[in-house]
PDB file of C-alpha atoms in Angstrom:
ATOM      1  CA  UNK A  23       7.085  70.891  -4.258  1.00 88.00           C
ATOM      2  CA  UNK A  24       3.868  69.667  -2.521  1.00 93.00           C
ATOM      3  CA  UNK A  25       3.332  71.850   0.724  1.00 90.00           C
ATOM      4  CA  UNK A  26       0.081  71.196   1.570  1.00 93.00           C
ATOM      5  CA  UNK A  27      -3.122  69.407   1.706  1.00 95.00           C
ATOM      6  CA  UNK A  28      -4.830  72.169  -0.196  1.00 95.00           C
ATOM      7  CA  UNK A  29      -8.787  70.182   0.276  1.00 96.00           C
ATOM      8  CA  UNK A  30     -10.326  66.941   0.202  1.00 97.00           C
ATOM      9  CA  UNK A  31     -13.363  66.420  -2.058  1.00 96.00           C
ATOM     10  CA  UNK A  32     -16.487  64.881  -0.504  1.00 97.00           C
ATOM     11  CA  UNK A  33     -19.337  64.132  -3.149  1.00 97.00           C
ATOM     12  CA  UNK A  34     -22.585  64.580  -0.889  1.00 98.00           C
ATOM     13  CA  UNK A  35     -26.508  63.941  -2.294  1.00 97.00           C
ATOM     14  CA  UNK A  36     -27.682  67.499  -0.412  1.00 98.00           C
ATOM     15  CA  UNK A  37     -24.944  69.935  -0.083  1.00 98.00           C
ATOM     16  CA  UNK A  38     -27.111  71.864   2.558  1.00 98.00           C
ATOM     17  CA  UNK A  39     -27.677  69.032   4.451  1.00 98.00           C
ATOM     18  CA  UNK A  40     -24.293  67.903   4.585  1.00 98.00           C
ATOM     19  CA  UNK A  41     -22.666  71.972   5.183  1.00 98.00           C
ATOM     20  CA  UNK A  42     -25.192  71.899   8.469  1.00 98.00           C
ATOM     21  CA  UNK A  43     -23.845  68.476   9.935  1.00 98.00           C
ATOM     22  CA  UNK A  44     -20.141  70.028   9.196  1.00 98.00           C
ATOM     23  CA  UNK A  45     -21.367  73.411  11.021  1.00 97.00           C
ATOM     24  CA  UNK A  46     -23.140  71.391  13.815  1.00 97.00           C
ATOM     25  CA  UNK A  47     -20.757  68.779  14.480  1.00 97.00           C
ATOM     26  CA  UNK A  48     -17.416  70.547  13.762  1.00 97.00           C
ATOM     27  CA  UNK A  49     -18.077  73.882  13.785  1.00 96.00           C
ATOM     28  CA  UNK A  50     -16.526  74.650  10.310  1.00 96.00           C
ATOM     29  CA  UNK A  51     -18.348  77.886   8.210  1.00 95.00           C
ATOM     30  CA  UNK A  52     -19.032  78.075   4.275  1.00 97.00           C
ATOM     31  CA  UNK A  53     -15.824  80.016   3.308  1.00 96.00           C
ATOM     32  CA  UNK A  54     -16.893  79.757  -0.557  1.00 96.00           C
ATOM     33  CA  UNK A  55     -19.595  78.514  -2.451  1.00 97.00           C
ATOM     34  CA  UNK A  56     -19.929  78.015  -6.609  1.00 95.00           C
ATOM     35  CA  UNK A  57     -21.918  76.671  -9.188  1.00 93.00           C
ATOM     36  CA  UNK A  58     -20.581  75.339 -12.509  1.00 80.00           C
ATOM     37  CA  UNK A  59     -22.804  74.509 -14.898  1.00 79.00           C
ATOM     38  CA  UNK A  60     -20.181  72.892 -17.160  1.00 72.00           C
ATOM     39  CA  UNK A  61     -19.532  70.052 -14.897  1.00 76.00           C
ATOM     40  CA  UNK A  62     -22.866  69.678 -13.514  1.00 87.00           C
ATOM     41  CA  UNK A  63     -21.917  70.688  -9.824  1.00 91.00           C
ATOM     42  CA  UNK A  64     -22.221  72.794  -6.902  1.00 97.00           C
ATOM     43  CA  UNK A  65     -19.821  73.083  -4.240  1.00 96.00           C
ATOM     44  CA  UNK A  66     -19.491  74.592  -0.261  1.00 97.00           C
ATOM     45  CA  UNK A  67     -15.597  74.838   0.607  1.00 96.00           C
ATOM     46  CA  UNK A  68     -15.366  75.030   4.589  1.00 97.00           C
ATOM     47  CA  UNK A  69     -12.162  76.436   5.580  1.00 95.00           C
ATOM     48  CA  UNK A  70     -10.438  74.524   8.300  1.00 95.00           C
ATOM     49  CA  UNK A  71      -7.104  76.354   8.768  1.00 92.00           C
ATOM     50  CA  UNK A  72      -4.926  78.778   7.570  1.00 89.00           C
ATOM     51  CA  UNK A  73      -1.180  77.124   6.637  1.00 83.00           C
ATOM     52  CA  UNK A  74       2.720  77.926   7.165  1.00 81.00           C
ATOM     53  CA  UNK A  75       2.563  78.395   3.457  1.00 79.00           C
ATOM     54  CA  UNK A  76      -0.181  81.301   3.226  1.00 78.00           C
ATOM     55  CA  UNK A  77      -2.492  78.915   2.138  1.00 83.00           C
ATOM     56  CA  UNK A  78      -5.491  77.214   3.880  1.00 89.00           C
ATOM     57  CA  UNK A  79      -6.903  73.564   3.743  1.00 93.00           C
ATOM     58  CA  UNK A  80     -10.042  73.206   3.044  1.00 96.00           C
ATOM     59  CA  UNK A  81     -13.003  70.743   2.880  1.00 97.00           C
ATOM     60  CA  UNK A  82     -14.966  70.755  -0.496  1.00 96.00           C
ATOM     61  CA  UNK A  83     -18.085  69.297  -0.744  1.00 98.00           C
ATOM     62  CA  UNK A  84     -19.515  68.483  -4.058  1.00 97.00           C
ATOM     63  CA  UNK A  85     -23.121  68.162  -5.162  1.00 98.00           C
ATOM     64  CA  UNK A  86     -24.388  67.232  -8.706  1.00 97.00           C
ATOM     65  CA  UNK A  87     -26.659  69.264 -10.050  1.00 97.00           C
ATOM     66  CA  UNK A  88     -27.662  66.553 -12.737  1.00 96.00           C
ATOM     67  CA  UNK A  89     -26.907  62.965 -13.212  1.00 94.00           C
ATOM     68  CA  UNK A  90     -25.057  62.233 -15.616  1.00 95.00           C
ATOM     69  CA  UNK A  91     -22.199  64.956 -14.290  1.00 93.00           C
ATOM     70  CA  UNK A  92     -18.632  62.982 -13.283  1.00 87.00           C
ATOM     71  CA  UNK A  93     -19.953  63.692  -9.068  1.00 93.00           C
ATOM     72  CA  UNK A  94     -23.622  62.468 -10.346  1.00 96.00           C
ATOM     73  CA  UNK A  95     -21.901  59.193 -11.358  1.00 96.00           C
ATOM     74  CA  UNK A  96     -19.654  58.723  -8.950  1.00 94.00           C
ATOM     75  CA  UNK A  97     -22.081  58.723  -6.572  1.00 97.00           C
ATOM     76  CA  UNK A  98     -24.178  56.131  -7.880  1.00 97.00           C
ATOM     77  CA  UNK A  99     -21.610  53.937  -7.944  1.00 96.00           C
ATOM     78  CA  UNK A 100     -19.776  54.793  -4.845  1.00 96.00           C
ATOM     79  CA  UNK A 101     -22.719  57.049  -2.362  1.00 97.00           C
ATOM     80  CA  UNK A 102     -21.399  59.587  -0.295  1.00 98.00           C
ATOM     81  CA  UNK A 103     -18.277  60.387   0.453  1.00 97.00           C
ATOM     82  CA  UNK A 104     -14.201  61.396   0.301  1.00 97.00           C
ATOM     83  CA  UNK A 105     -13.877  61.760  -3.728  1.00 95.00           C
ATOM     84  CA  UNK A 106     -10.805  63.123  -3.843  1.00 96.00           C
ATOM     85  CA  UNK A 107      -7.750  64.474  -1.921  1.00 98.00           C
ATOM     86  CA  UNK A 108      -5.669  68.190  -3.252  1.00 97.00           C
ATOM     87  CA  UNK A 109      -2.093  68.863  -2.768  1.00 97.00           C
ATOM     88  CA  UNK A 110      -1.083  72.386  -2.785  1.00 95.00           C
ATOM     89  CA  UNK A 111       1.615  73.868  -4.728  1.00 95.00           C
ATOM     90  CA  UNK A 112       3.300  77.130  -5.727  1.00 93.00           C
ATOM     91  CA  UNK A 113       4.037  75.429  -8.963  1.00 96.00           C
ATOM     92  CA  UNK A 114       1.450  72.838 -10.549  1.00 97.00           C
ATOM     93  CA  UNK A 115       2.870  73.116 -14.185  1.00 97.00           C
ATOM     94  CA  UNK A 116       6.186  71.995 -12.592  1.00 97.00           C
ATOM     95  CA  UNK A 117       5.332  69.059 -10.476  1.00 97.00           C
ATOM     96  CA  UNK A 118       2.896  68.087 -12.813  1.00 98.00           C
ATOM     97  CA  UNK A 119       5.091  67.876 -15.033  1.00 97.00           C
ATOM     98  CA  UNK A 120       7.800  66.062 -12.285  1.00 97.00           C
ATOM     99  CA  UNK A 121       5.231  63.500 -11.315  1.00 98.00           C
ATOM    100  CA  UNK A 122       4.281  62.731 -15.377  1.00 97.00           C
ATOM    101  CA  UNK A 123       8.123  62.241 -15.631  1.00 97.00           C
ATOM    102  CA  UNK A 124       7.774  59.147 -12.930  1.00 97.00           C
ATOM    103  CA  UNK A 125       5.424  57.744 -14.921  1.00 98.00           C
ATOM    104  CA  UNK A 126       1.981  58.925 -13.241  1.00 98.00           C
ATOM    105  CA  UNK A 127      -0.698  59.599 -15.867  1.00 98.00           C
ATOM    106  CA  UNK A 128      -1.481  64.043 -15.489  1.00 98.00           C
ATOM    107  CA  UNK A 129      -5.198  63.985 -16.497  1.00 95.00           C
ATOM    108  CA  UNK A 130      -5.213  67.603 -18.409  1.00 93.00           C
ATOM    109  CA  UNK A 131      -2.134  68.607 -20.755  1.00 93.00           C
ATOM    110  CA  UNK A 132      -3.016  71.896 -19.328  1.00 94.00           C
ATOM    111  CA  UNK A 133      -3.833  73.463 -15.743  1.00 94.00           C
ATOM    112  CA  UNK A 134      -7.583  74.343 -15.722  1.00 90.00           C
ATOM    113  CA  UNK A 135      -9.167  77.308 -13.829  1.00 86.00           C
ATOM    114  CA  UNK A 136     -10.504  75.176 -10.443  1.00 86.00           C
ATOM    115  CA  UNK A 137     -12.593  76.769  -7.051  1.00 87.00           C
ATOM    116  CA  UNK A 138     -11.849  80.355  -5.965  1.00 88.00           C
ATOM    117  CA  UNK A 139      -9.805  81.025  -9.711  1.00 87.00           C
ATOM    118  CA  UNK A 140      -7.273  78.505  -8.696  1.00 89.00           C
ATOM    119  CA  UNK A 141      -5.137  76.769 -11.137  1.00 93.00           C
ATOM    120  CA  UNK A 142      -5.554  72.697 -11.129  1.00 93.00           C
ATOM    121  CA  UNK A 143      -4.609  69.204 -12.602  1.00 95.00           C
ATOM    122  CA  UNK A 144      -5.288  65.701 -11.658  1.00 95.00           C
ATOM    123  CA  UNK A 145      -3.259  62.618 -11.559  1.00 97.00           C
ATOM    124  CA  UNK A 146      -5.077  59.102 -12.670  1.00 97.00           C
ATOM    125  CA  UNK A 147      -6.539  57.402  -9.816  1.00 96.00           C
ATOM    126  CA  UNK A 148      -5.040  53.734 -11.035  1.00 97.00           C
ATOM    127  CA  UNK A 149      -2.002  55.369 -10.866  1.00 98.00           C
ATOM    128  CA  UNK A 150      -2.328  56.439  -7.103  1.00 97.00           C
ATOM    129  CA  UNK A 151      -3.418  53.783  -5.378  1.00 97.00           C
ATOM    130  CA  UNK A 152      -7.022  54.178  -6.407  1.00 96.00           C
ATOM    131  CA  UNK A 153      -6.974  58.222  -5.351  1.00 96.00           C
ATOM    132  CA  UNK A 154      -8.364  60.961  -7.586  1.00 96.00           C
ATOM    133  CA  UNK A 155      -5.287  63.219  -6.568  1.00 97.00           C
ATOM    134  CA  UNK A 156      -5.434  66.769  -7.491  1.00 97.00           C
ATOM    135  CA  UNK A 157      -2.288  69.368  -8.082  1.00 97.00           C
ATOM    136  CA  UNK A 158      -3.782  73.257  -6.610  1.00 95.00           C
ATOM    137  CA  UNK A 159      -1.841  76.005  -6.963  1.00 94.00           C
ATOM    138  CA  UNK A 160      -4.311  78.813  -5.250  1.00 91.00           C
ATOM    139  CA  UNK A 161      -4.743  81.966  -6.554  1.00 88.00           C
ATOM    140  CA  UNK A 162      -3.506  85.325  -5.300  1.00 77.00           C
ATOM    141  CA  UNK A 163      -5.533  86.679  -2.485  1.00 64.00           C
ATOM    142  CA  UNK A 164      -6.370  89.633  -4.696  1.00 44.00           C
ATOM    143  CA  UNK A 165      -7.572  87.182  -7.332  1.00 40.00           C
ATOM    144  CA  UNK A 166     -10.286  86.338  -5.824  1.00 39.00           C
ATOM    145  CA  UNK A 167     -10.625  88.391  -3.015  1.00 40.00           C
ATOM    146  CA  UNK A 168     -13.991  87.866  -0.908  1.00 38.00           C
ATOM    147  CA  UNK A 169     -16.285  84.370  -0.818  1.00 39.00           C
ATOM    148  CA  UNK A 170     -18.824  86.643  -2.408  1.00 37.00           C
ATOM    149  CA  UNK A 171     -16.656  88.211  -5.419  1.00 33.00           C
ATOM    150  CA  UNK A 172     -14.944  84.641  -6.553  1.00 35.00           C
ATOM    151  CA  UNK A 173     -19.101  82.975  -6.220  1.00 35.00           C
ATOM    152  CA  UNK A 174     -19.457  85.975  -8.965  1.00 34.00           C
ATOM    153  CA  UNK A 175     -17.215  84.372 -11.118  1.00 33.00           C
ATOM    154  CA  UNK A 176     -18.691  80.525 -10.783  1.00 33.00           C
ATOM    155  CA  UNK A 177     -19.150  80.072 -14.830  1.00 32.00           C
ATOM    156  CA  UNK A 178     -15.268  80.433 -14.832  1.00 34.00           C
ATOM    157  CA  UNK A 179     -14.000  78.108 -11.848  1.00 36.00           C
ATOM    158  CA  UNK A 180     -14.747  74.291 -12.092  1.00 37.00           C
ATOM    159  CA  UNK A 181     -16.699  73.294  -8.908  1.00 38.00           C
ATOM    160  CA  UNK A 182     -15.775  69.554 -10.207  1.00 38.00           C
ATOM    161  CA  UNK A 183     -12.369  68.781 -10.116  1.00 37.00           C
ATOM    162  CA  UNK A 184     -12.861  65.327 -11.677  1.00 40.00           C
ATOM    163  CA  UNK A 185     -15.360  66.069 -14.438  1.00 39.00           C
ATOM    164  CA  UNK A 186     -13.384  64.775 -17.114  1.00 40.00           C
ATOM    165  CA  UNK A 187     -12.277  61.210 -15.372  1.00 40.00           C
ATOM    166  CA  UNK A 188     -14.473  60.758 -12.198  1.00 40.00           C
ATOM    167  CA  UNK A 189     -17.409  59.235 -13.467  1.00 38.00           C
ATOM    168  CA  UNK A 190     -14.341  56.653 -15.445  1.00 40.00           C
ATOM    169  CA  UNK A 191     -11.449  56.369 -13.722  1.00 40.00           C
ATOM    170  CA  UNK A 192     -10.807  53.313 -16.060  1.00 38.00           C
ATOM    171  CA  UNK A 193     -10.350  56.433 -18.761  1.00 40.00           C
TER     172      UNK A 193
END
């Protein structure tokens, strides 16, 4: 069951730029920051609350580090902005799995390791109204414990949840 919005995904040209107008104008603070080099990103998450569920919601703001990454595309085509929206879950093998059996295209056949050692999947955005929808089901607090320890890990988490379909959502 979806209990949250977990994040929404804003691909940005300057990712230090766009963290000071969120500190300046809302007064949200860099909770987390990564780099994967896999998918060509970097990414700020600004934490805006803590939820009933234990969880937080979050803002994640997504920078390409080269062009042709999925973010470097999609903003070419698109400039800045929202990118995608995250759902959080306890569960995202089972309601992936629920929403594939209603006929919504799952992206992965798997749950890959997303920001702060979370555990993530995306559903086609043709399929959702034109939304790059993500499934998050966080990891344990002791998982990745401090902003600094889970930034240690950065090779392993994927700073872009879209890699594989952004830049084609047509895929």
């Amino acid at each position: 069951m979806l209990t949250r919005i977990d994040h929404i995904g804003i691909a940005c040209f300057d990712l230090e730029r766009t963290v000071e107008f969120y500190r300046a104008t809302y007064g949200f603070e860099v909770f987390h920051t990564e780099i994967n080099e896999e998918q060509g990103v970097r990414e700020a998450m600004l934490k805006i609350n803590e939820t009933s569920d234990g969880g937080a919601s979050y803002l994640q703001l997504l920078e390409p580090t080269r062009e042709d990454s999925a973010v470097g595309k999609w903003l070419a085509k698109n400039g800045e902005g929202v990118h995608h929206i995250a759902f959080g879950t306890a569960d995202v093998d089972g309601d992936a799995e629920a929403i594939r059996g209603k006929g919504v295209r799952v992206l992965y056949d798997e749950p890959r390791v997303g920001s702060m050692g979370s555990r993530i999947t995306f559903l086609h955005p043709k399929d959702c109204h034109g939304v790059l929808t993500e499934l998050v089901t966080s990891a344990k607090p002791s998982a990745h414990g401090s902003a600094g320890h889970a930034a240690d890990h950065a090779a392993e988490h994927s700073g872009d949840p879209s890699a594989d379909h952004a830049g084609d959502p047509s895929a």
